[in-house]
Amino acid sequence: MKYEFNTEKTYDIIAVGRACIDLNATEFNRPMEETMTFSKYVGGSPANIAIGSSKLGLKAGFIGKISDDQHGRFIEQYMRGVGIDTSNMVVDKAGHKTGLAFTEIKSPEECSILMYRQDVADLYLAPEEVNEEYIKQAKILLVSGTALSKSPSREAVLKAVSLAKRNDVKVVFELDYRPYSWNSPEETAVYCSLVAEQADVVIGTRDEYDVMESKEGGKNEDTISYLFNHSPELVVIKHGVEGSYAYTKSGETFRGRAYKTNVLKTFGAGDSYASAFLYALISGKEIETALKYGGASASIVVSKHSSSEAMPTVEEIEQLIAEGSYIEVGVTN
Ligand SMILES: Nc1ncnc2c1ncn2[C@@H]1O[C@H](COP(=O)(O)OP(=O)(O)OP(=O)(O)O)[C@@H](O)[C@H]1O
Ligand SMILES: O=C(O)C[C@@H](O)[C@H](O)C(=O)CO
């Protein structure tokens, strides 16, 4: 089964939310306290998804606020350099800084991210900085849940969603739950469910849906019966190495598998998955095939050092799919 988009649009995907900096430990198997060296990359889930999409050949744009300093300029130049339209990236004039993510790579199973996100520029994106003429040119508006965590970014994103819906632009909501960005899980549930109910496609991990639904140990069947009572037509639920499921409103279920790889770190999996899954859908591939693209792309990124720079090419993804070396596990559904 395929998922249809309005083909008359200039941009394949416009992402909204944070574009930040990742400082990834270059010393592996070591706790942060003992780590002395880091490599700098552009980061932030929606920026990573835009970068991954652009690298796969999609025409991507970005809406977000960046700091008026060297970090902000680095982000804009890097994103422009990989082919993303940055004309709707706004420079913060109130002195807010770029968010930083320091990553600790203790082992392939034990990675964590230490975030510096106090008063960050991306959460100051204001509704008046979201432009209808721009959004209406996209097939997809990709919304990151973290952008809903604080005002005025929250209102800017709600406006973007409403403009997308008015202009035949598919809203893809990536739950992207980062607990430190929110006041409480209850607040997360309120705003994430508000946007998920209006979205056309929702993507998240089982744990992220649990936060949105204010429950523990939730079942995929309950999630889809809730969301299919609202706007969503396609719901993707990820289960880490156990793979993922895509559910359609018309009642079909597809399973995606994870591919064997030499894992260096686990972060970046979700962003690379989303960019390749959406690339495949936009390219007119079957949903089942799109799940393969997502899983293969993620397995490449977890074997590499960064989340953004490591985003694969179509050829790399297709080679991995052709090899068909899946991780053999049952899936908890
Ligand atoms: N260790 C792994 N080895 C191979 N593939 C993986 C691994 N971990 C995750 N993946 C792939 O990445 C996909 C997304 O991973 P996951 O469900 O952990 O999402 P996520 O939590 O959003 O990722 P992130 O860690 O970036 O936040 C999985 O469906 C799977 O295909
Ligand atoms: O999303 C972030 O803010 C940090 C990311 O850039 C980081 O690489 C990651 O967590 C990817 O999932």
Short mmCIF file of C-alpha atoms and ligand atoms in Angstrom, two decimals:
data_model
loop_
_atom_site.label_atom_id
_atom_site.label_comp_id
_atom_site.label_asym_id
_atom_site.label_seq_id
_atom_site.Cartn_x
_atom_site.Cartn_y
_atom_site.Cartn_z
CA MET A 1 0.00 0.00 0.00
CA LYS A 2 1.23 3.51 -0.86
CA TYR A 3 0.70 6.81 0.90
CA GLU A 4 -0.26 9.71 -1.39
CA PHE A 5 1.03 13.30 -1.31
CA ASN A 6 0.09 16.40 -3.27
CA THR A 7 2.68 16.28 -6.05
CA GLU A 8 2.17 19.94 -7.05
CA LYS A 9 4.36 21.23 -4.22
CA THR A 10 7.86 22.74 -4.48
CA TYR A 11 9.30 21.24 -1.28
CA ASP A 12 9.11 17.58 -0.33
CA ILE A 13 9.52 18.30 3.36
CA ILE A 14 9.73 21.36 5.59
CA ALA A 15 10.76 20.61 9.17
CA VAL A 16 9.97 22.87 12.11
CA GLY A 17 11.73 22.91 15.46
CA ARG A 18 15.25 22.91 16.81
CA ALA A 19 18.53 23.10 14.95
CA CYS A 20 21.28 22.78 17.54
CA ILE A 21 24.76 21.44 18.12
CA ASP A 22 25.83 17.93 19.10
CA LEU A 23 29.20 17.51 20.79
CA ASN A 24 29.83 13.79 20.52
CA ALA A 25 32.54 12.20 22.67
CA THR A 26 35.43 11.05 20.53
CA GLU A 27 36.60 8.79 23.36
CA PHE A 28 34.46 5.66 23.41
CA ASN A 29 33.63 3.34 26.29
CA ARG A 30 34.33 6.13 28.77
CA PRO A 31 32.06 8.07 31.14
CA MET A 32 31.54 11.79 30.52
CA GLU A 33 33.51 12.69 33.67
CA GLU A 34 36.64 11.27 32.03
CA THR A 35 35.93 12.40 28.46
CA MET A 36 38.13 15.24 27.23
CA THR A 37 37.44 15.48 23.50
CA PHE A 38 34.31 15.94 21.41
CA SER A 39 33.46 16.44 17.74
CA LYS A 40 30.99 19.09 16.70
CA TYR A 41 28.00 18.35 14.45
CA VAL A 42 24.68 19.98 13.66
CA GLY A 43 22.04 18.25 15.79
CA GLY A 44 18.46 18.48 16.98
CA SER A 45 15.98 15.89 15.84
CA PRO A 46 14.08 17.91 13.18
CA ALA A 47 17.34 19.35 11.81
CA ASN A 48 18.75 15.82 11.60
CA ILE A 49 15.63 14.66 9.75
CA ALA A 50 15.89 17.57 7.28
CA ILE A 51 19.59 16.80 6.73
CA GLY A 52 18.89 13.08 6.24
CA SER A 53 16.08 13.86 3.78
CA SER A 54 18.22 16.28 1.80
CA LYS A 55 21.06 13.78 1.61
CA LEU A 56 18.60 11.28 0.15
CA GLY A 57 17.70 13.77 -2.58
CA LEU A 58 14.50 15.29 -1.20
CA LYS A 59 13.96 19.02 -1.47
CA ALA A 60 13.96 20.11 2.16
CA GLY A 61 13.35 23.36 4.01
CA PHE A 62 13.55 24.34 7.66
CA ILE A 63 11.67 26.69 9.98
CA GLY A 64 13.43 27.50 13.23
CA LYS A 65 15.26 30.09 15.30
CA ILE A 66 19.03 30.10 15.67
CA SER A 67 21.39 32.15 17.82
CA ASP A 68 23.06 35.29 16.51
CA ASP A 69 26.58 33.97 17.05
CA GLN A 70 29.19 31.57 15.68
CA HIS A 71 27.09 28.50 16.60
CA GLY A 72 23.98 29.83 14.87
CA ARG A 73 26.01 30.68 11.77
CA PHE A 74 27.66 27.25 11.76
CA ILE A 75 24.23 25.58 11.83
CA GLU A 76 22.79 27.71 9.03
CA GLN A 77 25.87 27.28 6.83
CA TYR A 78 25.99 23.52 7.35
CA MET A 79 22.30 23.07 6.59
CA ARG A 80 22.50 25.29 3.51
CA GLY A 81 25.60 23.38 2.45
CA VAL A 82 23.73 20.06 2.39
CA GLY A 83 21.04 21.60 0.19
CA ILE A 84 18.39 22.65 2.72
CA ASP A 85 16.48 25.86 2.09
CA THR A 86 17.29 28.04 5.13
CA SER A 87 15.36 31.14 4.03
CA ASN A 88 12.85 30.63 6.88
CA MET A 89 15.44 30.16 9.60
CA VAL A 90 15.21 33.21 11.83
CA VAL A 91 18.15 34.73 13.71
CA ASP A 92 17.38 35.44 17.37
CA LYS A 93 17.96 39.08 18.28
CA ALA A 94 17.37 38.77 22.02
CA GLY A 95 20.62 37.05 22.96
CA HIS A 96 19.30 33.48 23.28
CA LYS A 97 21.86 30.77 22.74
CA THR A 98 22.08 27.56 20.72
CA GLY A 99 21.12 24.34 22.51
CA LEU A 100 24.03 21.95 23.08
CA ALA A 101 23.91 18.17 23.39
CA PHE A 102 26.98 16.46 24.85
CA THR A 103 26.89 12.77 24.16
CA GLU A 104 28.48 10.14 26.33
CA ILE A 105 29.37 6.85 24.63
CA LYS A 106 30.01 4.39 27.48
CA SER A 107 29.26 1.30 25.43
CA PRO A 108 27.03 0.42 22.46
CA GLU A 109 24.22 -0.26 24.95
CA GLU A 110 24.92 2.62 27.31
CA CYS A 111 24.80 6.05 25.69
CA SER A 112 23.37 9.16 27.19
CA ILE A 113 22.92 12.76 26.23
CA LEU A 114 23.63 15.69 28.51
CA MET A 115 21.59 18.62 27.26
CA TYR A 116 22.22 22.33 27.77
CA ARG A 117 18.86 23.79 26.82
CA GLN A 118 18.19 26.64 29.24
CA ASP A 119 16.54 29.55 27.38
CA VAL A 120 17.58 28.22 23.97
CA ALA A 121 16.94 30.20 20.78
CA ASP A 122 14.90 27.43 19.11
CA LEU A 123 12.14 27.65 21.75
CA TYR A 124 11.76 31.39 21.03
CA LEU A 125 10.43 30.86 17.49
CA ALA A 126 7.33 33.09 17.46
CA PRO A 127 4.02 32.58 15.59
CA GLU A 128 4.62 35.73 13.51
CA GLU A 129 7.83 34.11 12.22
CA VAL A 130 5.90 31.22 10.66
CA ASN A 131 5.01 32.03 7.08
CA GLU A 132 1.95 30.57 5.31
CA GLU A 133 3.38 31.20 1.83
CA TYR A 134 6.33 28.96 2.75
CA ILE A 135 4.42 26.15 4.43
CA LYS A 136 1.87 25.87 1.64
CA GLN A 137 4.70 24.87 -0.76
CA ALA A 138 5.47 21.62 1.11
CA LYS A 139 4.25 18.06 0.68
CA ILE A 140 5.08 17.40 4.33
CA LEU A 141 5.35 19.60 7.41
CA LEU A 142 7.51 17.63 9.85
CA VAL A 143 6.79 18.67 13.45
CA SER A 144 8.97 17.75 16.41
CA GLY A 145 7.16 17.23 19.73
CA THR A 146 9.92 19.03 21.64
CA ALA A 147 9.03 22.28 19.87
CA LEU A 148 5.71 22.16 21.77
CA SER A 149 7.40 22.14 25.16
CA LYS A 150 7.56 25.93 25.71
CA SER A 151 5.97 29.14 24.47
CA PRO A 152 6.33 30.91 22.08
CA SER A 153 7.65 27.93 20.05
CA ARG A 154 4.51 26.00 21.08
CA GLU A 155 2.19 28.58 19.49
CA ALA A 156 4.47 28.89 16.45
CA VAL A 157 4.15 25.14 15.86
CA LEU A 158 0.39 25.12 16.45
CA LYS A 159 0.12 27.88 13.86
CA ALA A 160 2.32 25.91 11.42
CA VAL A 161 0.09 22.83 11.85
CA SER A 162 -3.05 24.83 11.24
CA LEU A 163 -1.54 26.47 8.10
CA ALA A 164 -0.48 23.06 6.80
CA LYS A 165 -3.98 21.67 7.25
CA ARG A 166 -5.47 24.66 5.41
CA ASN A 167 -3.10 24.17 2.46
CA ASP A 168 -3.19 20.44 1.75
CA VAL A 169 0.20 19.82 3.38
CA LYS A 170 0.53 16.49 5.24
CA VAL A 171 1.45 16.96 8.89
CA VAL A 172 3.94 14.36 10.08
CA PHE A 173 4.29 14.47 13.86
CA GLU A 174 7.50 12.97 15.33
CA LEU A 175 6.83 12.66 19.05
CA ASP A 176 10.55 13.23 19.82
CA TYR A 177 10.00 13.19 23.59
CA ARG A 178 12.83 14.75 25.58
CA PRO A 179 11.70 14.85 29.23
CA TYR A 180 14.08 17.67 30.27
CA SER A 181 12.33 20.07 27.87
CA TRP A 182 8.95 19.78 29.60
CA ASN A 183 7.52 20.89 32.95
CA SER A 184 5.82 17.53 33.50
CA PRO A 185 4.70 14.38 31.66
CA GLU A 186 1.10 15.58 32.10
CA GLU A 187 1.90 18.75 30.15
CA THR A 188 3.57 16.64 27.44
CA ALA A 189 0.48 14.46 27.16
CA VAL A 190 -1.79 17.49 26.69
CA TYR A 191 0.17 19.11 23.86
CA CYS A 192 1.41 15.98 22.12
CA SER A 193 -2.08 14.48 21.96
CA LEU A 194 -3.45 17.80 20.69
CA VAL A 195 -1.07 17.73 17.71
CA ALA A 196 -1.17 13.96 17.19
CA GLU A 197 -4.96 14.16 16.85
CA GLN A 198 -4.55 16.74 14.04
CA ALA A 199 -1.60 15.08 12.28
CA ASP A 200 -1.83 12.88 9.18
CA VAL A 201 1.11 10.67 10.15
CA VAL A 202 2.42 10.07 13.68
CA ILE A 203 5.84 8.50 14.36
CA GLY A 204 7.15 7.57 17.80
CA THR A 205 8.52 4.86 20.02
CA ARG A 206 6.20 2.74 22.17
CA ASP A 207 7.49 4.65 25.23
CA GLU A 208 6.74 8.00 23.60
CA TYR A 209 3.14 6.96 22.88
CA ASP A 210 2.87 5.90 26.52
CA VAL A 211 3.84 9.41 27.65
CA MET A 212 1.36 10.93 25.20
CA GLU A 213 -1.36 8.62 26.48
CA SER A 214 -0.37 9.01 30.17
CA LYS A 215 0.01 5.29 30.71
CA GLU A 216 2.62 2.59 31.23
CA GLY A 217 2.91 -0.56 29.16
CA GLY A 218 0.42 0.69 26.55
CA LYS A 219 -0.64 -1.52 23.65
CA ASN A 220 -0.31 -0.58 19.99
CA GLU A 221 -3.94 -1.59 19.35
CA ASP A 222 -5.17 0.95 21.91
CA THR A 223 -2.96 3.68 20.45
CA ILE A 224 -4.23 3.16 16.92
CA SER A 225 -7.86 2.88 17.92
CA TYR A 226 -7.46 6.23 19.72
CA LEU A 227 -5.59 7.99 16.89
CA PHE A 228 -7.69 6.59 14.04
CA ASN A 229 -10.70 8.22 15.67
CA HIS A 230 -9.04 11.52 14.76
CA SER A 231 -7.06 12.80 11.69
CA PRO A 232 -4.15 10.32 11.45
CA GLU A 233 -4.14 7.95 8.48
CA LEU A 234 -0.79 6.32 9.21
CA VAL A 235 0.74 5.55 12.62
CA VAL A 236 4.28 4.24 13.07
CA ILE A 237 5.26 2.68 16.40
CA LYS A 238 8.95 1.87 16.93
CA HIS A 239 10.26 -0.82 19.25
CA GLY A 240 14.08 -0.29 19.16
CA VAL A 241 16.02 -3.34 17.91
CA GLU A 242 12.76 -5.28 17.83
CA GLY A 243 11.78 -3.20 14.78
CA SER A 244 8.65 -1.20 14.11
CA TYR A 245 5.03 -1.34 12.95
CA ALA A 246 3.11 0.87 10.53
CA TYR A 247 -0.69 0.88 10.85
CA THR A 248 -3.08 2.42 8.33
CA LYS A 249 -6.53 3.79 9.04
CA SER A 250 -7.86 1.39 6.41
CA GLY A 251 -6.86 -1.49 8.69
CA GLU A 252 -3.53 -2.73 7.37
CA THR A 253 -0.50 -3.51 9.53
CA PHE A 254 3.09 -3.73 8.27
CA ARG A 255 6.11 -4.84 10.23
CA GLY A 256 9.60 -3.36 9.84
CA ARG A 257 12.74 -5.13 11.04
CA ALA A 258 16.03 -3.84 12.43
CA TYR A 259 19.21 -4.71 10.52
CA LYS A 260 22.35 -6.20 12.06
CA THR A 261 25.12 -3.68 12.43
CA ASN A 262 28.21 -2.84 14.42
CA VAL A 263 26.64 -0.45 16.95
CA LEU A 264 28.80 2.44 18.15
CA LYS A 265 26.04 4.43 19.86
CA THR A 266 22.27 4.27 19.83
CA PHE A 267 21.22 7.91 19.41
CA GLY A 268 20.39 9.15 15.93
CA ALA A 269 18.42 5.97 15.16
CA GLY A 270 15.02 7.66 15.27
CA ASP A 271 16.00 10.63 13.10
CA SER A 272 17.65 8.55 10.39
CA TYR A 273 14.68 6.17 10.47
CA ALA A 274 12.23 9.05 9.95
CA SER A 275 14.13 10.66 7.08
CA ALA A 276 14.50 7.42 5.12
CA PHE A 277 10.94 6.24 5.85
CA LEU A 278 9.55 9.57 4.59
CA TYR A 279 11.92 9.60 1.61
CA ALA A 280 10.58 6.20 0.55
CA LEU A 281 6.93 7.24 1.00
CA ILE A 282 7.47 10.43 -1.01
CA SER A 283 9.25 8.42 -3.70
CA GLY A 284 6.07 6.38 -4.12
CA LYS A 285 7.29 3.18 -2.48
CA GLU A 286 4.99 0.80 -0.60
CA ILE A 287 4.67 1.39 3.17
CA GLU A 288 6.28 -2.02 3.77
CA THR A 289 9.30 -0.95 1.70
CA ALA A 290 9.45 2.41 3.48
CA LEU A 291 9.82 0.53 6.79
CA LYS A 292 12.85 -1.24 5.31
CA TYR A 293 14.40 2.10 4.32
CA GLY A 294 13.84 3.43 7.85
CA GLY A 295 15.37 0.38 9.54
CA ALA A 296 18.35 0.22 7.18
CA SER A 297 19.10 3.92 7.50
CA ALA A 298 18.96 3.71 11.31
CA SER A 299 21.31 0.74 11.40
CA ILE A 300 23.86 2.71 9.36
CA VAL A 301 23.66 5.76 11.62
CA VAL A 302 24.02 3.79 14.89
CA SER A 303 27.26 2.36 13.51
CA LYS A 304 28.70 5.85 12.96
CA HIS A 305 29.78 8.71 15.18
CA SER A 306 27.22 11.42 14.47
CA SER A 307 23.50 11.70 13.86
CA SER A 308 23.54 14.31 11.06
CA GLU A 309 26.82 13.90 9.17
CA ALA A 310 26.34 10.11 9.21
CA MET A 311 23.02 10.17 7.37
CA PRO A 312 23.33 7.60 4.54
CA THR A 313 22.81 7.81 0.79
CA VAL A 314 20.07 5.93 -1.06
CA GLU A 315 22.70 3.51 -2.43
CA GLU A 316 23.97 2.62 1.07
CA ILE A 317 20.43 2.00 2.28
CA GLU A 318 19.49 -0.11 -0.73
CA GLN A 319 22.63 -2.20 -0.43
CA LEU A 320 21.79 -3.04 3.18
CA ILE A 321 18.20 -3.89 2.27
CA ALA A 322 19.48 -6.16 -0.53
CA GLU A 323 21.75 -7.98 1.95
CA GLY A 324 18.66 -8.59 4.13
CA SER A 325 20.54 -9.23 7.34
CA TYR A 326 17.80 -8.70 9.91
CA ILE A 327 18.10 -8.89 13.69
CA GLU A 328 16.07 -11.94 14.71
CA VAL A 329 13.75 -11.05 17.58
CA GLY A 330 10.08 -11.31 18.37
CA VAL A 331 8.17 -8.05 18.63
CA THR A 332 6.13 -7.09 21.65
CA ASN A 333 2.96 -5.67 20.23
N1 LIG B 1 20.94 -1.27 18.06
C1 LIG B 1 20.32 -1.18 16.87
N2 LIG B 1 20.76 -1.88 15.81
C2 LIG B 1 20.16 -1.79 14.60
N3 LIG B 1 19.08 -1.01 14.37
C3 LIG B 1 18.59 -0.28 15.40
C4 LIG B 1 19.17 -0.34 16.71
N4 LIG B 1 18.45 0.47 17.53
C5 LIG B 1 17.47 0.99 16.77
N5 LIG B 1 17.53 0.53 15.50
C6 LIG B 1 16.63 0.86 14.40
O1 LIG B 1 16.21 2.19 14.54
C7 LIG B 1 14.79 2.27 14.60
C8 LIG B 1 14.40 3.36 15.54
O2 LIG B 1 14.97 3.10 16.82
P1 LIG B 1 14.21 3.40 18.17
O3 LIG B 1 12.95 2.62 18.19
O4 LIG B 1 15.19 3.18 19.27
O5 LIG B 1 13.84 4.93 17.97
P2 LIG B 1 14.23 6.21 18.80
O6 LIG B 1 14.15 5.91 20.27
O7 LIG B 1 13.40 7.30 18.25
O8 LIG B 1 15.73 6.45 18.45
P3 LIG B 1 16.73 7.48 19.18
O9 LIG B 1 17.64 6.60 19.98
O10 LIG B 1 17.39 8.17 18.06
O11 LIG B 1 15.90 8.40 20.03
C9 LIG B 1 14.34 0.87 15.03
O12 LIG B 1 13.04 0.61 14.55
C10 LIG B 1 15.38 -0.02 14.39
O13 LIG B 1 15.06 -0.31 13.05
O1 LIG B 2 17.78 15.85 19.19
C1 LIG B 2 18.69 16.42 19.79
O2 LIG B 2 18.57 17.53 20.30
C2 LIG B 2 20.03 15.73 19.91
C3 LIG B 2 20.31 15.00 18.64
O3 LIG B 2 20.91 15.78 17.69
C4 LIG B 2 21.10 13.78 18.96
O4 LIG B 2 21.98 13.48 17.98
C5 LIG B 2 20.07 12.73 19.15
O5 LIG B 2 19.61 12.54 20.23
C6 LIG B 2 19.56 12.05 17.97
O6 LIG B 2 18.50 11.22 18.31
#
